Amino acid sequence: MEGDLERIDHKKKTTKIYFAHLFNDTLVISTNWRMGYKFHRAVNLSALDSDGNPCTIVKEVASVVYSNMFEVSTPSISYTFCCGDKSDMTTWITALNDQIQKQLVIQKERERIMKLSKQASAEFVMPSNNQETELGSMCESLNNVDISSLDSHAVKVVQFLDAEFVDCAILKSFQNVVISPLAAASRGAALVVGALTEEQNDDISRRSMMQEKGTYMNAITKASVKSQAQATTAALVDDADALLCIRTVEFIATTMYDFLTSFERAMKEGKWVSDKIGLRNFFLSQGTKIFFTSFITYSSGMLAMIRLLCNSKIFATFRKEAEDNIRPHRIESILRNTLLFPYKCQNFLTEMSKTMSKKMLDNDKVGEALNFVDDIIVQIEKEIALKKNYEKLLEIKSGFLTEFMPDPVLKGLVTTSRTFIVEDELQKVCRKKNKPFRFWLFNDYLIYGSSAVGGYRWHHALDLSQSSVKISEDKQSTDTYTFAFTSPDKSFMLIAPSTNTLHKWVDHIDNACQHRRAELGIVSTTDVVAAPVWIQDAASSGCCVCQVEFKGFFNRKHHCR
């Protein structure tokens, strides 16, 4: 929520009007400045003290001089605000305390997951504490396996482990070169790149060729400082999704290694006999369930991490130096490939279930394990869809010139309740000639703007709840792919570049209008008076109202409007 709040300064005995924006984890206080707002202070609602209690306290206060007051206090600062009436004060106090409690639940859940992650790692018993030596021994064990002597199930296991150890090696290198420096930077350290040696760079570039021979490379690298340049980490610290992705990658990289080596060790102890494969120990244990669930968390932050590292100028230098160390791989490809692990496990379990014999250990559990992985993938895809929509909204908003940000629709464009549907460049029929505009359709609004240097110039946002669309039936028109959009605020004709685009837009707008009315409980729009569609000058030789012919300077076009 947002609104004006009157701050009371008890020391100076003065008051000042501030504009407050309440987000899920922050209260931003600003002052009106020119065409926008001037930032004053941000209050973190998610901060906890040493006892695990919220640092931010919101409560009502009493005063003889002022009424309807409440206080927002933190260990470093305290603000007292005055509202116009008691209902406004109650609304603000309730909203602030609700967000504080939600953040408290989120923080406790994260702590619980971290504790469970430690338990998950402990479930995969390792014979040696030296991971580098252990990974080397696993490499030798896979190399020494004679695939020709194995049955089809054991061959599938070898191929699965071999491929995933390659990806695990790359992910481990990525963690040391990129993720660990970012994690340190998020805690206030200077952002520097972890570097691989020349030999390790060669190892990474050879992994794809070695995969066919059943080998994989040692991924435990010792990062060294390559650059001492200080990079700004404000964008990283302020992006909760990106921070969540960083922490999740650290957990996934370690746990994936433990999972694969445990699986390989079990096969080695069974002398690679498929009848002795116990899939239940790996895909249905509590540790594995926590491990796979972490990919849902990872999916919620992956796109934010790609946006920051691959599209933000702030991290351009860091990205270039990091990608020099992980050649031929790229940051975006590694981030996206990491999310494919559950899908690869799904394919592996599917292939195993098709040909697994009844005498094999835990044969009846393969279907259960496959169902579990399927559920994880469904949740991942839902999370990715939500985050793709969120990132698209951010992209659209950032594409408009900042001078238009005070528009209420554009300012609040990024919200979880808004869904992006389609965008295209269409010709809009204007008074003198057809003009190109960029149109964006959402579940609740149709917005459009014109192209400008450095982005788009904002024009209008039209509510779909009282809007309609239909294909033009004007046979005299020279424009073939024309349709009309009507609403109480503005109506106009649009020209699509092709028949497919025409029907796509008409169908999407019509469906969005119907769904929007259903959400708001609007049964009928027969009483809605739509704005008239503008007629081009060349379409008429006289006034449509008084029938006077357009002639000379005095009888100008549209003089009766």
PDB file of C-alpha atoms in Angstrom, residues 155-316:
ATOM      1  CA  VAL A 155      24.724 -49.118 -18.201  1.00  0.00           C
ATOM      2  CA  LYS A 156      21.967 -46.527 -17.727  1.00  0.00           C
ATOM      3  CA  VAL A 157      23.229 -45.854 -14.207  1.00  0.00           C
ATOM      4  CA  VAL A 158      26.822 -45.413 -15.439  1.00  0.00           C
ATOM      5  CA  GLN A 159      25.696 -43.061 -18.213  1.00  0.00           C
ATOM      6  CA  PHE A 160      23.524 -41.067 -15.803  1.00  0.00           C
ATOM      7  CA  LEU A 161      26.304 -40.722 -13.215  1.00  0.00           C
ATOM      8  CA  ASP A 162      28.909 -39.880 -15.838  1.00  0.00           C
ATOM      9  CA  ALA A 163      26.810 -37.090 -17.352  1.00  0.00           C
ATOM     10  CA  GLU A 164      25.789 -35.633 -13.999  1.00  0.00           C
ATOM     11  CA  PHE A 165      29.331 -35.679 -12.606  1.00  0.00           C
ATOM     12  CA  VAL A 166      30.331 -33.515 -15.585  1.00  0.00           C
ATOM     13  CA  ASP A 167      27.596 -30.979 -14.757  1.00  0.00           C
ATOM     14  CA  CYS A 168      28.449 -31.189 -11.055  1.00  0.00           C
ATOM     15  CA  ALA A 169      32.082 -30.374 -11.865  1.00  0.00           C
ATOM     16  CA  ILE A 170      31.075 -27.337 -13.888  1.00  0.00           C
ATOM     17  CA  LEU A 171      28.674 -26.196 -11.163  1.00  0.00           C
ATOM     18  CA  LYS A 172      31.394 -26.514  -8.522  1.00  0.00           C
ATOM     19  CA  SER A 173      33.726 -24.371 -10.607  1.00  0.00           C
ATOM     20  CA  PHE A 174      30.913 -21.888 -11.148  1.00  0.00           C
ATOM     21  CA  GLN A 175      30.306 -21.771  -7.408  1.00  0.00           C
ATOM     22  CA  ASN A 176      33.951 -20.931  -6.675  1.00  0.00           C
ATOM     23  CA  VAL A 177      34.367 -18.414  -9.497  1.00  0.00           C
ATOM     24  CA  VAL A 178      30.995 -16.618  -9.401  1.00  0.00           C
ATOM     25  CA  ILE A 179      28.690 -17.581  -6.539  1.00  0.00           C
ATOM     26  CA  SER A 180      31.144 -17.447  -3.612  1.00  0.00           C
ATOM     27  CA  PRO A 181      32.346 -13.914  -4.510  1.00  0.00           C
ATOM     28  CA  LEU A 182      28.727 -12.775  -4.860  1.00  0.00           C
ATOM     29  CA  ALA A 183      27.826 -14.307  -1.492  1.00  0.00           C
ATOM     30  CA  ALA A 184      30.767 -12.497   0.115  1.00  0.00           C
ATOM     31  CA  ALA A 185      29.786  -9.246  -1.609  1.00  0.00           C
ATOM     32  CA  SER A 186      26.226  -9.521  -0.325  1.00  0.00           C
ATOM     33  CA  ARG A 187      27.692  -9.502   3.192  1.00  0.00           C
ATOM     34  CA  GLY A 188      29.646  -6.315   2.509  1.00  0.00           C
ATOM     35  CA  ALA A 189      32.926  -7.628   1.072  1.00  0.00           C
ATOM     36  CA  ALA A 190      34.490  -6.312  -2.113  1.00  0.00           C
ATOM     37  CA  LEU A 191      33.231  -8.045  -5.246  1.00  0.00           C
ATOM     38  CA  VAL A 192      36.155  -9.859  -6.866  1.00  0.00           C
ATOM     39  CA  VAL A 193      36.255 -12.817  -9.221  1.00  0.00           C
ATOM     40  CA  GLY A 194      37.514 -16.218  -8.149  1.00  0.00           C
ATOM     41  CA  ALA A 195      39.997 -17.386 -10.796  1.00  0.00           C
ATOM     42  CA  LEU A 196      40.819 -20.831 -12.159  1.00  0.00           C
ATOM     43  CA  THR A 197      44.322 -21.815 -13.153  1.00  0.00           C
ATOM     44  CA  GLU A 198      45.191 -22.342 -16.820  1.00  0.00           C
ATOM     45  CA  GLU A 199      45.152 -26.104 -16.296  1.00  0.00           C
ATOM     46  CA  GLN A 200      41.693 -25.984 -14.714  1.00  0.00           C
ATOM     47  CA  ASN A 201      40.385 -23.851 -17.584  1.00  0.00           C
ATOM     48  CA  ASP A 202      41.618 -26.537 -19.983  1.00  0.00           C
ATOM     49  CA  ASP A 203      39.869 -29.155 -17.861  1.00  0.00           C
ATOM     50  CA  ILE A 204      36.524 -27.374 -18.187  1.00  0.00           C
ATOM     51  CA  SER A 205      36.872 -26.979 -21.963  1.00  0.00           C
ATOM     52  CA  ARG A 206      37.662 -30.728 -22.342  1.00  0.00           C
ATOM     53  CA  ARG A 207      34.737 -32.012 -20.259  1.00  0.00           C
ATOM     54  CA  SER A 208      32.279 -32.294 -23.132  1.00  0.00           C
ATOM     55  CA  MET A 209      34.713 -34.444 -25.180  1.00  0.00           C
ATOM     56  CA  MET A 210      35.599 -36.627 -22.185  1.00  0.00           C
ATOM     57  CA  GLN A 211      31.962 -37.249 -21.321  1.00  0.00           C
ATOM     58  CA  GLU A 212      31.643 -39.794 -24.157  1.00  0.00           C
ATOM     59  CA  LYS A 213      34.565 -41.768 -22.708  1.00  0.00           C
ATOM     60  CA  GLY A 214      32.927 -41.971 -19.307  1.00  0.00           C
ATOM     61  CA  THR A 215      35.270 -39.554 -17.502  1.00  0.00           C
ATOM     62  CA  TYR A 216      34.784 -36.334 -15.605  1.00  0.00           C
ATOM     63  CA  MET A 217      37.143 -33.760 -14.160  1.00  0.00           C
ATOM     64  CA  ASN A 218      37.968 -32.639 -10.667  1.00  0.00           C
ATOM     65  CA  ALA A 219      35.772 -29.616  -9.911  1.00  0.00           C
ATOM     66  CA  ILE A 220      37.094 -28.627  -6.491  1.00  0.00           C
ATOM     67  CA  THR A 221      39.111 -25.530  -7.339  1.00  0.00           C
ATOM     68  CA  LYS A 222      41.048 -23.110  -5.240  1.00  0.00           C
ATOM     69  CA  ALA A 223      39.875 -19.592  -6.089  1.00  0.00           C
ATOM     70  CA  SER A 224      42.449 -16.839  -6.279  1.00  0.00           C
ATOM     71  CA  VAL A 225      41.928 -13.137  -6.436  1.00  0.00           C
ATOM     72  CA  LYS A 226      42.100 -11.800  -9.995  1.00  0.00           C
ATOM     73  CA  SER A 227      40.869  -8.258  -9.519  1.00  0.00           C
ATOM     74  CA  GLN A 228      40.901  -5.896  -6.555  1.00  0.00           C
ATOM     75  CA  ALA A 229      38.382  -3.495  -8.099  1.00  0.00           C
ATOM     76  CA  GLN A 230      35.455  -2.667  -5.841  1.00  0.00           C
ATOM     77  CA  ALA A 231      32.097  -3.237  -7.528  1.00  0.00           C
ATOM     78  CA  THR A 232      28.817  -1.906  -6.312  1.00  0.00           C
ATOM     79  CA  THR A 233      26.596  -4.550  -4.716  1.00  0.00           C
ATOM     80  CA  ALA A 234      23.560  -2.426  -3.935  1.00  0.00           C
ATOM     81  CA  ALA A 235      21.477  -4.037  -6.687  1.00  0.00           C
ATOM     82  CA  LEU A 236      22.445  -7.485  -5.404  1.00  0.00           C
ATOM     83  CA  VAL A 237      21.627  -6.740  -1.778  1.00  0.00           C
ATOM     84  CA  ASP A 238      18.264  -5.201  -2.672  1.00  0.00           C
ATOM     85  CA  ASP A 239      17.163  -8.145  -4.817  1.00  0.00           C
ATOM     86  CA  ALA A 240      15.783 -10.834  -2.492  1.00  0.00           C
ATOM     87  CA  ASP A 241      15.304 -13.343  -5.327  1.00  0.00           C
ATOM     88  CA  ALA A 242      18.931 -13.035  -6.430  1.00  0.00           C
ATOM     89  CA  LEU A 243      20.202 -13.498  -2.871  1.00  0.00           C
ATOM     90  CA  LEU A 244      18.005 -16.557  -2.491  1.00  0.00           C
ATOM     91  CA  CYS A 245      19.448 -17.970  -5.727  1.00  0.00           C
ATOM     92  CA  ILE A 246      23.013 -17.451  -4.479  1.00  0.00           C
ATOM     93  CA  ARG A 247      22.389 -19.322  -1.232  1.00  0.00           C
ATOM     94  CA  THR A 248      20.528 -22.113  -3.026  1.00  0.00           C
ATOM     95  CA  VAL A 249      23.312 -22.675  -5.591  1.00  0.00           C
ATOM     96  CA  GLU A 250      25.801 -23.112  -2.760  1.00  0.00           C
ATOM     97  CA  PHE A 251      23.576 -25.779  -1.225  1.00  0.00           C
ATOM     98  CA  ILE A 252      22.800 -27.520  -4.550  1.00  0.00           C
ATOM     99  CA  ALA A 253      26.448 -27.692  -5.634  1.00  0.00           C
ATOM    100  CA  THR A 254      27.487 -29.422  -2.406  1.00  0.00           C
ATOM    101  CA  THR A 255      24.475 -31.701  -2.041  1.00  0.00           C
ATOM    102  CA  MET A 256      24.497 -32.771  -5.704  1.00  0.00           C
ATOM    103  CA  TYR A 257      28.054 -33.985  -5.276  1.00  0.00           C
ATOM    104  CA  ASP A 258      27.100 -35.928  -2.131  1.00  0.00           C
ATOM    105  CA  PHE A 259      24.062 -37.423  -3.860  1.00  0.00           C
ATOM    106  CA  LEU A 260      25.990 -38.604  -6.933  1.00  0.00           C
ATOM    107  CA  THR A 261      28.960 -40.017  -5.026  1.00  0.00           C
ATOM    108  CA  SER A 262      26.643 -41.925  -2.665  1.00  0.00           C
ATOM    109  CA  PHE A 263      24.795 -43.373  -5.635  1.00  0.00           C
ATOM    110  CA  GLU A 264      28.084 -44.328  -7.317  1.00  0.00           C
ATOM    111  CA  ARG A 265      29.421 -45.901  -4.128  1.00  0.00           C
ATOM    112  CA  ALA A 266      26.333 -48.056  -3.723  1.00  0.00           C
ATOM    113  CA  MET A 267      26.757 -49.351  -7.261  1.00  0.00           C
ATOM    114  CA  LYS A 268      30.442 -49.987  -6.665  1.00  0.00           C
ATOM    115  CA  GLU A 269      29.710 -51.984  -3.497  1.00  0.00           C
ATOM    116  CA  GLY A 270      27.160 -54.027  -5.457  1.00  0.00           C
ATOM    117  CA  LYS A 271      29.777 -54.631  -8.183  1.00  0.00           C
ATOM    118  CA  TRP A 272      27.557 -52.796 -10.678  1.00  0.00           C
ATOM    119  CA  VAL A 273      24.866 -55.481 -10.594  1.00  0.00           C
ATOM    120  CA  SER A 274      21.507 -53.912 -11.458  1.00  0.00           C
ATOM    121  CA  ASP A 275      19.561 -56.351  -9.219  1.00  0.00           C
ATOM    122  CA  LYS A 276      21.200 -54.687  -6.210  1.00  0.00           C
ATOM    123  CA  ILE A 277      20.237 -51.103  -7.068  1.00  0.00           C
ATOM    124  CA  GLY A 278      18.311 -49.572  -4.134  1.00  0.00           C
ATOM    125  CA  LEU A 279      16.718 -46.491  -5.662  1.00  0.00           C
ATOM    126  CA  ARG A 280      14.667 -45.898  -2.533  1.00  0.00           C
ATOM    127  CA  ASN A 281      17.832 -44.913  -0.674  1.00  0.00           C
ATOM    128  CA  PHE A 282      18.426 -42.057  -3.075  1.00  0.00           C
ATOM    129  CA  PHE A 283      15.123 -40.740  -4.433  1.00  0.00           C
ATOM    130  CA  LEU A 284      12.806 -41.237  -1.461  1.00  0.00           C
ATOM    131  CA  SER A 285      15.047 -40.450   1.510  1.00  0.00           C
ATOM    132  CA  GLN A 286      14.454 -37.297   3.526  1.00  0.00           C
ATOM    133  CA  GLY A 287      17.773 -35.855   2.399  1.00  0.00           C
ATOM    134  CA  THR A 288      16.957 -36.336  -1.291  1.00  0.00           C
ATOM    135  CA  LYS A 289      13.514 -34.777  -0.866  1.00  0.00           C
ATOM    136  CA  ILE A 290      15.099 -31.684   0.695  1.00  0.00           C
ATOM    137  CA  PHE A 291      17.676 -31.635  -2.101  1.00  0.00           C
ATOM    138  CA  PHE A 292      15.041 -31.772  -4.852  1.00  0.00           C
ATOM    139  CA  THR A 293      12.830 -29.235  -3.077  1.00  0.00           C
ATOM    140  CA  SER A 294      15.732 -26.783  -3.168  1.00  0.00           C
ATOM    141  CA  PHE A 295      15.356 -26.658  -6.971  1.00  0.00           C
ATOM    142  CA  ILE A 296      11.925 -25.066  -6.471  1.00  0.00           C
ATOM    143  CA  THR A 297      13.582 -22.361  -4.394  1.00  0.00           C
ATOM    144  CA  TYR A 298      16.328 -22.057  -6.987  1.00  0.00           C
ATOM    145  CA  SER A 299      13.802 -21.625  -9.803  1.00  0.00           C
ATOM    146  CA  SER A 300      12.257 -18.637  -8.012  1.00  0.00           C
ATOM    147  CA  GLY A 301      15.568 -16.748  -8.075  1.00  0.00           C
ATOM    148  CA  MET A 302      17.278 -17.999 -11.239  1.00  0.00           C
ATOM    149  CA  LEU A 303      15.759 -15.431 -13.602  1.00  0.00           C
ATOM    150  CA  ALA A 304      16.556 -12.582 -11.214  1.00  0.00           C
ATOM    151  CA  MET A 305      20.181 -13.752 -11.098  1.00  0.00           C
ATOM    152  CA  ILE A 306      20.333 -13.905 -14.912  1.00  0.00           C
ATOM    153  CA  ARG A 307      18.902 -10.394 -15.119  1.00  0.00           C
ATOM    154  CA  LEU A 308      21.457  -8.998 -12.696  1.00  0.00           C
ATOM    155  CA  LEU A 309      24.557 -10.786 -13.943  1.00  0.00           C
ATOM    156  CA  CYS A 310      23.841 -10.918 -17.680  1.00  0.00           C
ATOM    157  CA  ASN A 311      21.796  -7.775 -18.364  1.00  0.00           C
ATOM    158  CA  SER A 312      22.865  -5.274 -15.706  1.00  0.00           C
ATOM    159  CA  LYS A 313      25.667  -2.803 -16.450  1.00  0.00           C
ATOM    160  CA  ILE A 314      26.615  -2.810 -12.767  1.00  0.00           C
ATOM    161  CA  PHE A 315      27.964  -6.361 -13.053  1.00  0.00           C
ATOM    162  CA  ALA A 316      29.367  -6.055 -16.603  1.00  0.00           C
TER     163      ALA A 316
END
